[in-house]
Short mmCIF file of C-alpha atoms in Angstrom, two decimals:
data_model
loop_
_atom_site.label_atom_id
_atom_site.label_comp_id
_atom_site.label_asym_id
_atom_site.label_seq_id
_atom_site.Cartn_x
_atom_site.Cartn_y
_atom_site.Cartn_z
CA MET C 1 140.60 50.04 68.47
CA LYS C 2 142.66 49.49 65.36
CA ARG C 3 140.52 48.64 62.37
CA GLU C 4 141.37 46.11 59.63
CA ASN C 5 139.25 45.21 56.63
CA GLN C 6 138.68 41.69 55.41
CA SER C 7 141.39 41.87 52.76
CA SER C 8 144.16 42.84 55.24
CA THR C 9 143.16 40.31 57.90
CA SER C 10 145.44 37.47 56.87
CA LYS C 11 144.87 35.14 59.81
CA PHE C 12 143.08 34.53 63.09
CA LEU C 13 144.21 32.89 66.31
CA LEU C 14 142.18 29.97 67.67
CA LEU C 15 142.18 30.01 71.47
CA GLY C 16 141.58 26.25 71.48
CA LEU C 17 140.58 24.08 74.41
CA PRO C 18 140.95 25.30 78.01
CA ILE C 19 143.63 22.75 78.95
CA GLN C 20 147.06 23.02 80.54
CA PRO C 21 150.20 22.62 78.35
CA GLU C 22 151.24 19.44 80.18
CA GLN C 23 147.83 17.91 79.33
CA GLN C 24 148.15 18.51 75.58
CA GLY C 25 149.44 15.00 74.85
CA VAL C 26 146.60 13.29 76.72
CA PHE C 27 143.90 15.37 75.05
CA PHE C 28 145.55 14.97 71.65
CA ALA C 29 145.36 11.18 71.99
CA LEU C 30 141.78 11.42 73.30
CA PHE C 31 140.47 13.56 70.45
CA LEU C 32 142.44 11.59 67.86
CA GLY C 33 140.78 8.41 69.15
CA MET C 34 137.34 10.08 69.08
CA TYR C 35 137.89 11.30 65.51
CA LEU C 36 139.04 7.88 64.28
CA THR C 37 136.05 6.28 66.02
CA THR C 38 133.71 8.76 64.30
CA VAL C 39 135.18 8.19 60.86
CA LEU C 40 135.51 4.41 61.07
CA GLY C 41 132.14 3.91 62.79
CA ASN C 42 130.19 5.98 60.30
CA LEU C 43 132.03 4.58 57.29
CA LEU C 44 131.26 1.08 58.58
CA ILE C 45 127.56 1.93 58.69
CA ILE C 46 127.71 3.24 55.10
CA LEU C 47 129.54 0.07 54.00
CA LEU C 48 127.07 -2.27 55.71
CA ILE C 49 124.09 -0.49 54.20
CA ARG C 50 125.73 -0.62 50.80
CA LEU C 51 126.58 -4.34 50.96
CA ASP C 52 123.41 -5.74 52.60
CA ALA C 53 120.40 -5.76 50.25
CA ARG C 54 118.00 -5.96 53.22
CA LEU C 55 119.14 -2.47 54.24
CA HIS C 56 118.25 -0.90 50.89
CA THR C 57 115.22 0.85 52.39
CA PRO C 58 114.38 4.54 52.87
CA MET C 59 115.29 4.52 56.57
CA TYR C 60 118.79 3.18 55.92
CA PHE C 61 119.22 5.39 52.87
CA PHE C 62 118.72 8.40 55.15
CA LEU C 63 120.91 6.82 57.83
CA SER C 64 123.78 6.39 55.35
CA ASN C 65 123.47 10.08 54.45
CA LEU C 66 123.52 10.97 58.14
CA ALA C 67 126.67 8.87 58.61
CA PHE C 68 128.36 10.63 55.68
CA THR C 69 127.38 14.01 57.11
CA ASP C 70 128.75 13.10 60.54
CA VAL C 71 132.12 12.15 59.02
CA SER C 72 132.22 15.42 57.07
CA PHE C 73 131.02 17.48 60.04
CA SER C 74 133.81 16.13 62.26
CA SER C 75 136.42 16.49 59.52
CA VAL C 76 135.71 20.22 59.26
CA THR C 77 136.97 21.00 62.77
CA ILE C 78 138.85 18.13 64.44
CA PRO C 79 141.88 17.70 62.08
CA LYS C 80 142.72 21.41 62.38
CA MET C 81 142.34 21.25 66.15
CA LEU C 82 144.63 18.20 66.32
CA MET C 83 147.22 19.85 64.10
CA ASN C 84 147.22 22.97 66.29
CA MET C 85 147.62 20.86 69.43
CA HIS C 86 150.49 18.89 67.87
CA THR C 87 152.39 21.87 66.44
CA GLN C 88 151.51 24.29 69.26
CA GLN C 89 150.41 26.74 66.56
CA GLN C 90 147.05 28.44 67.02
CA SER C 91 146.86 30.44 63.82
CA ILE C 92 144.44 29.81 60.96
CA LEU C 93 144.49 31.69 57.66
CA TYR C 94 141.57 33.97 56.86
CA VAL C 95 140.54 31.89 53.83
CA GLU C 96 140.77 28.65 55.83
CA CYS C 97 138.70 30.17 58.62
CA ILE C 98 135.94 31.32 56.28
CA SER C 99 135.95 27.95 54.49
CA GLN C 100 135.77 26.09 57.80
CA MET C 101 132.82 28.21 58.90
CA TYR C 102 131.01 27.62 55.59
CA PHE C 103 131.29 23.84 55.74
CA PHE C 104 130.50 23.78 59.47
CA ILE C 105 127.22 25.62 58.78
CA LEU C 106 126.54 23.46 55.71
CA PHE C 107 126.89 20.07 57.38
CA GLY C 108 125.24 21.25 60.61
CA CYS C 109 122.24 22.43 58.58
CA PHE C 110 122.09 19.18 56.60
CA ASP C 111 122.14 17.19 59.85
CA ASN C 112 119.15 19.24 60.96
CA PHE C 113 117.20 18.57 57.75
CA LEU C 114 118.09 14.87 57.72
CA LEU C 115 116.74 14.36 61.23
CA ALA C 116 113.45 15.92 60.09
CA VAL C 117 113.30 13.70 56.99
CA MET C 118 114.00 10.62 59.11
CA ALA C 119 111.22 11.61 61.53
CA TYR C 120 108.79 11.90 58.61
CA ASP C 121 109.92 8.48 57.38
CA ARG C 122 109.16 6.97 60.80
CA TYR C 123 105.76 8.72 60.83
CA VAL C 124 104.79 7.14 57.50
CA ALA C 125 106.12 3.72 58.59
CA ILE C 126 104.06 3.67 61.80
CA CYS C 127 100.97 5.74 60.94
CA GLN C 128 100.56 4.65 57.29
CA PRO C 129 102.23 1.22 57.10
CA LEU C 130 100.09 -0.01 54.18
CA HIS C 131 101.09 2.98 52.05
CA TYR C 132 104.74 3.12 53.15
CA THR C 133 106.27 1.68 49.97
CA THR C 134 104.16 3.91 47.72
CA VAL C 135 104.73 7.09 49.74
CA MET C 136 108.45 6.66 50.53
CA ARG C 137 109.44 5.65 47.02
CA GLN C 138 113.02 6.05 45.84
CA GLU C 139 112.33 9.21 43.83
CA LEU C 140 110.89 10.99 46.87
CA CYS C 141 113.79 9.93 49.10
CA ILE C 142 116.38 11.23 46.64
CA SER C 143 114.39 14.44 46.15
CA LEU C 144 114.19 15.07 49.91
CA VAL C 145 117.95 14.68 50.28
CA ALA C 146 118.67 16.82 47.21
CA VAL C 147 116.36 19.62 48.36
CA SER C 148 117.98 19.52 51.81
CA TRP C 149 121.44 19.87 50.25
CA PHE C 150 120.24 22.78 48.09
CA PHE C 151 118.74 24.81 50.93
CA CYS C 152 121.71 24.14 53.21
CA CYS C 153 124.20 25.22 50.53
CA ILE C 154 122.26 28.46 50.03
CA HIS C 155 121.99 28.93 53.80
CA ALA C 156 125.74 28.50 54.37
CA LEU C 157 126.65 30.61 51.34
CA LEU C 158 124.38 33.46 52.46
CA HIS C 159 125.98 33.75 55.89
CA THR C 160 129.47 33.41 54.41
CA LEU C 161 128.93 36.18 51.85
CA LEU C 162 127.52 38.48 54.52
CA LEU C 163 130.48 37.78 56.79
CA VAL C 164 133.20 38.52 54.23
CA GLN C 165 131.77 42.02 53.81
CA LEU C 166 132.68 42.88 57.41
CA SER C 167 135.80 44.52 58.79
CA PHE C 168 137.65 43.03 61.74
CA CYS C 169 139.37 44.64 64.69
CA ALA C 170 143.03 44.24 65.59
CA GLU C 171 142.00 41.72 68.25
CA ASN C 172 141.76 38.57 66.11
CA THR C 173 141.62 35.81 68.75
CA ILE C 174 138.68 33.41 68.37
CA PRO C 175 137.64 32.03 71.79
CA ASN C 176 137.01 28.53 70.43
CA PHE C 177 138.81 25.63 68.73
CA PHE C 178 137.25 26.40 65.32
CA CYS C 179 135.87 29.34 63.37
CA ASP C 180 132.23 29.69 64.35
CA LEU C 181 129.93 32.43 63.13
CA PRO C 182 128.99 33.97 66.54
CA SER C 183 132.64 34.40 67.52
CA LEU C 184 133.56 35.98 64.19
CA LEU C 185 130.65 38.42 64.41
CA LYS C 186 131.74 39.50 67.90
CA MET C 187 135.22 40.29 66.53
CA SER C 188 133.91 42.53 63.77
CA CYS C 189 134.19 46.31 63.93
CA SER C 190 131.43 46.72 61.32
CA ASP C 191 127.71 47.01 61.78
CA ILE C 192 126.44 43.43 62.12
CA SER C 193 122.74 44.26 62.35
CA ILE C 194 122.04 42.74 58.91
CA ASN C 195 123.94 39.57 59.84
CA GLU C 196 121.96 39.24 63.08
CA LEU C 197 118.69 39.92 61.26
CA VAL C 198 119.41 37.16 58.74
CA ILE C 199 120.42 34.76 61.53
CA PHE C 200 117.17 35.31 63.44
CA THR C 201 114.90 35.26 60.35
CA GLU C 202 116.33 32.95 57.70
CA GLY C 203 118.45 30.93 60.12
CA GLY C 204 115.61 30.71 62.63
CA MET C 205 113.21 29.53 59.96
CA LEU C 206 115.58 26.78 58.78
CA PHE C 207 115.95 25.71 62.41
CA ILE C 208 112.28 25.84 63.41
CA LEU C 209 110.90 24.18 60.26
CA PRO C 210 112.77 20.84 60.65
CA LEU C 211 112.17 20.87 64.41
CA SER C 212 108.44 21.39 63.81
CA ILE C 213 108.39 18.44 61.38
CA ILE C 214 110.12 16.26 63.99
CA LEU C 215 107.75 17.28 66.79
CA GLY C 216 104.70 16.99 64.54
CA SER C 217 105.72 13.52 63.35
CA TYR C 218 106.20 12.20 66.86
CA VAL C 219 103.00 13.80 68.13
CA HIS C 220 101.09 11.93 65.40
CA ILE C 221 102.98 8.71 66.19
CA GLY C 222 102.16 9.05 69.89
CA THR C 223 98.50 9.78 69.12
CA ILE C 224 98.17 6.70 66.91
CA ILE C 225 99.82 4.45 69.50
CA LEU C 226 97.72 5.74 72.41
CA ARG C 227 94.45 5.21 70.54
CA VAL C 228 94.89 1.45 70.76
CA PRO C 229 97.61 0.96 73.39
CA SER C 230 99.32 -2.41 73.50
CA THR C 231 102.67 -3.64 74.71
CA LYS C 232 103.55 -5.01 71.28
CA ARG C 233 102.82 -1.70 69.50
CA LEU C 234 104.69 0.29 72.15
CA PHE C 235 107.72 -1.99 71.85
CA LYS C 236 107.65 -1.79 68.05
CA ALA C 237 107.37 2.01 68.08
CA PHE C 238 110.17 2.34 70.63
CA SER C 239 112.46 -0.02 68.73
CA THR C 240 111.71 1.88 65.51
CA CYS C 241 111.97 5.42 66.85
CA GLY C 242 114.10 5.09 70.00
CA SER C 243 117.47 5.57 68.30
CA HIS C 244 116.26 8.52 66.25
CA LEU C 245 114.68 10.20 69.29
CA PHE C 246 117.92 9.83 71.24
CA VAL C 247 119.96 11.35 68.39
CA VAL C 248 117.44 14.21 68.03
CA SER C 249 117.61 14.95 71.77
CA LEU C 250 121.41 14.85 71.74
CA TYR C 251 121.67 17.04 68.62
CA TYR C 252 119.21 19.76 69.64
CA GLY C 253 120.26 19.68 73.29
CA THR C 254 123.93 20.32 72.53
CA LEU C 255 123.06 22.81 69.76
CA ALA C 256 120.91 24.83 72.17
CA GLY C 257 123.61 24.69 74.84
CA ALA C 258 126.35 25.80 72.46
CA TYR C 259 124.54 28.63 70.68
CA PHE C 260 121.09 29.56 71.96
CA PHE C 261 122.00 29.59 75.67
CA SER C 262 125.66 30.51 75.28
CA SER C 263 124.98 33.94 76.81
CA LEU C 264 123.93 32.22 80.06
CA TRP C 265 127.34 30.58 80.59
CA ASP C 266 129.35 32.28 83.32
CA SER C 267 132.61 31.44 81.52
CA ASN C 268 133.84 30.84 78.00
CA ASP C 269 135.12 27.39 79.05
CA LYS C 270 131.55 26.07 79.42
CA TYR C 271 130.72 27.39 75.94
CA ILE C 272 133.72 25.52 74.52
CA VAL C 273 132.67 22.32 76.32
CA ALA C 274 129.17 22.60 74.82
CA SER C 275 130.77 23.17 71.39
CA VAL C 276 132.92 20.06 71.83
CA ILE C 277 129.87 17.94 72.66
CA TYR C 278 127.98 19.33 69.65
CA ALA C 279 130.80 19.17 67.10
CA VAL C 280 132.84 16.18 68.31
CA VAL C 281 130.93 13.89 70.67
CA THR C 282 127.54 13.77 68.91
CA PRO C 283 128.89 12.56 65.51
CA MET C 284 130.94 9.91 67.33
CA LEU C 285 127.97 8.55 69.28
CA ASN C 286 125.56 8.23 66.34
CA PRO C 287 127.05 4.93 65.00
CA PHE C 288 126.85 3.36 68.46
CA ILE C 289 123.29 4.57 69.02
CA TYR C 290 122.04 3.13 65.73
CA SER C 291 124.09 -0.07 65.77
CA LEU C 292 123.61 -1.10 69.40
CA ARG C 293 119.83 -0.69 69.22
CA ASN C 294 119.33 -1.91 65.65
CA ARG C 295 118.92 -5.62 64.97
CA ASP C 296 119.29 -5.21 61.18
CA ILE C 297 122.62 -3.40 61.53
CA LYS C 298 123.86 -6.07 63.97
CA GLN C 299 122.90 -8.86 61.57
CA ALA C 300 124.55 -7.06 58.65
CA LEU C 301 127.71 -6.65 60.74
CA GLU C 302 127.74 -10.36 61.62
CA ILE C 303 127.37 -11.33 57.95
CA PHE C 304 130.14 -8.89 57.01
CA LEU C 305 132.51 -10.31 59.67
CA ASN C 306 131.70 -13.89 58.64
CA ARG C 307 132.49 -13.06 55.00
CA ALA C 308 135.76 -11.43 56.07
CA ASN C 309 136.76 -14.50 58.08
CA PHE C 310 135.80 -16.78 55.19
CA LEU C 311 138.01 -14.81 52.77
CA LYS C 312 140.92 -15.13 55.20
#
């Protein structure tokens, strides 16, 4: 196979979605609508939290960060996919591809850390309610977000620097609608043992640690509730944690389907579908999950709409 190093590989070809040419217009409109829903829905959540003083609490501080991350996460992949569908061009420059992969890893990692921080916040709120304001003080909340950003930046930078050292074969078609790390590694003609080792050690640790915090937090919450079971406490815990649990299940379920069990798919189309759910659908659903089940967000939205009507 012809061998090309990273400096001579000027572009890659994105295979895109497994759809027929005559269906391009329909899917373009569909994904454009999903992207606009993601951006507007998450920005609305950020705006409501910013404007309503009652939402200036740790839980909503983390939720606003999650909304910002979802907007950024979607913006890494969807605009390029839409442009390729509109122009019928599948190429992406090498620099753009590496940049897209870096930010995809960055925001995906930050999503992972944020879900763990939000689980810890719910644990303190339910298991230590009298100490909640002293434990989840503003300094700690900002520190948790800052530390998450730091580790995720290092994580994404590490995998990016290791990738750019590789050489790529003449076959430069990526079997996805964006530049993802597994696909790029499969295209390399170099020895990728170090890359795989880092993925399974450092990447595995950054995946398992937040997941362990989430599971540990909810195990403690469940233990506390079951000690003195009551309908009121169960309803309060479910109303407090239900939205977060649903988002966690959706995030880790689609992540596992797209990457950890991708080798079990009998076709690449199923892998792409799992990637679409993880990268496109999940960020779009988060605003609906938190707003439809959250009384505070609903009230803030009503106040916001009433103010808008009053100004008119």
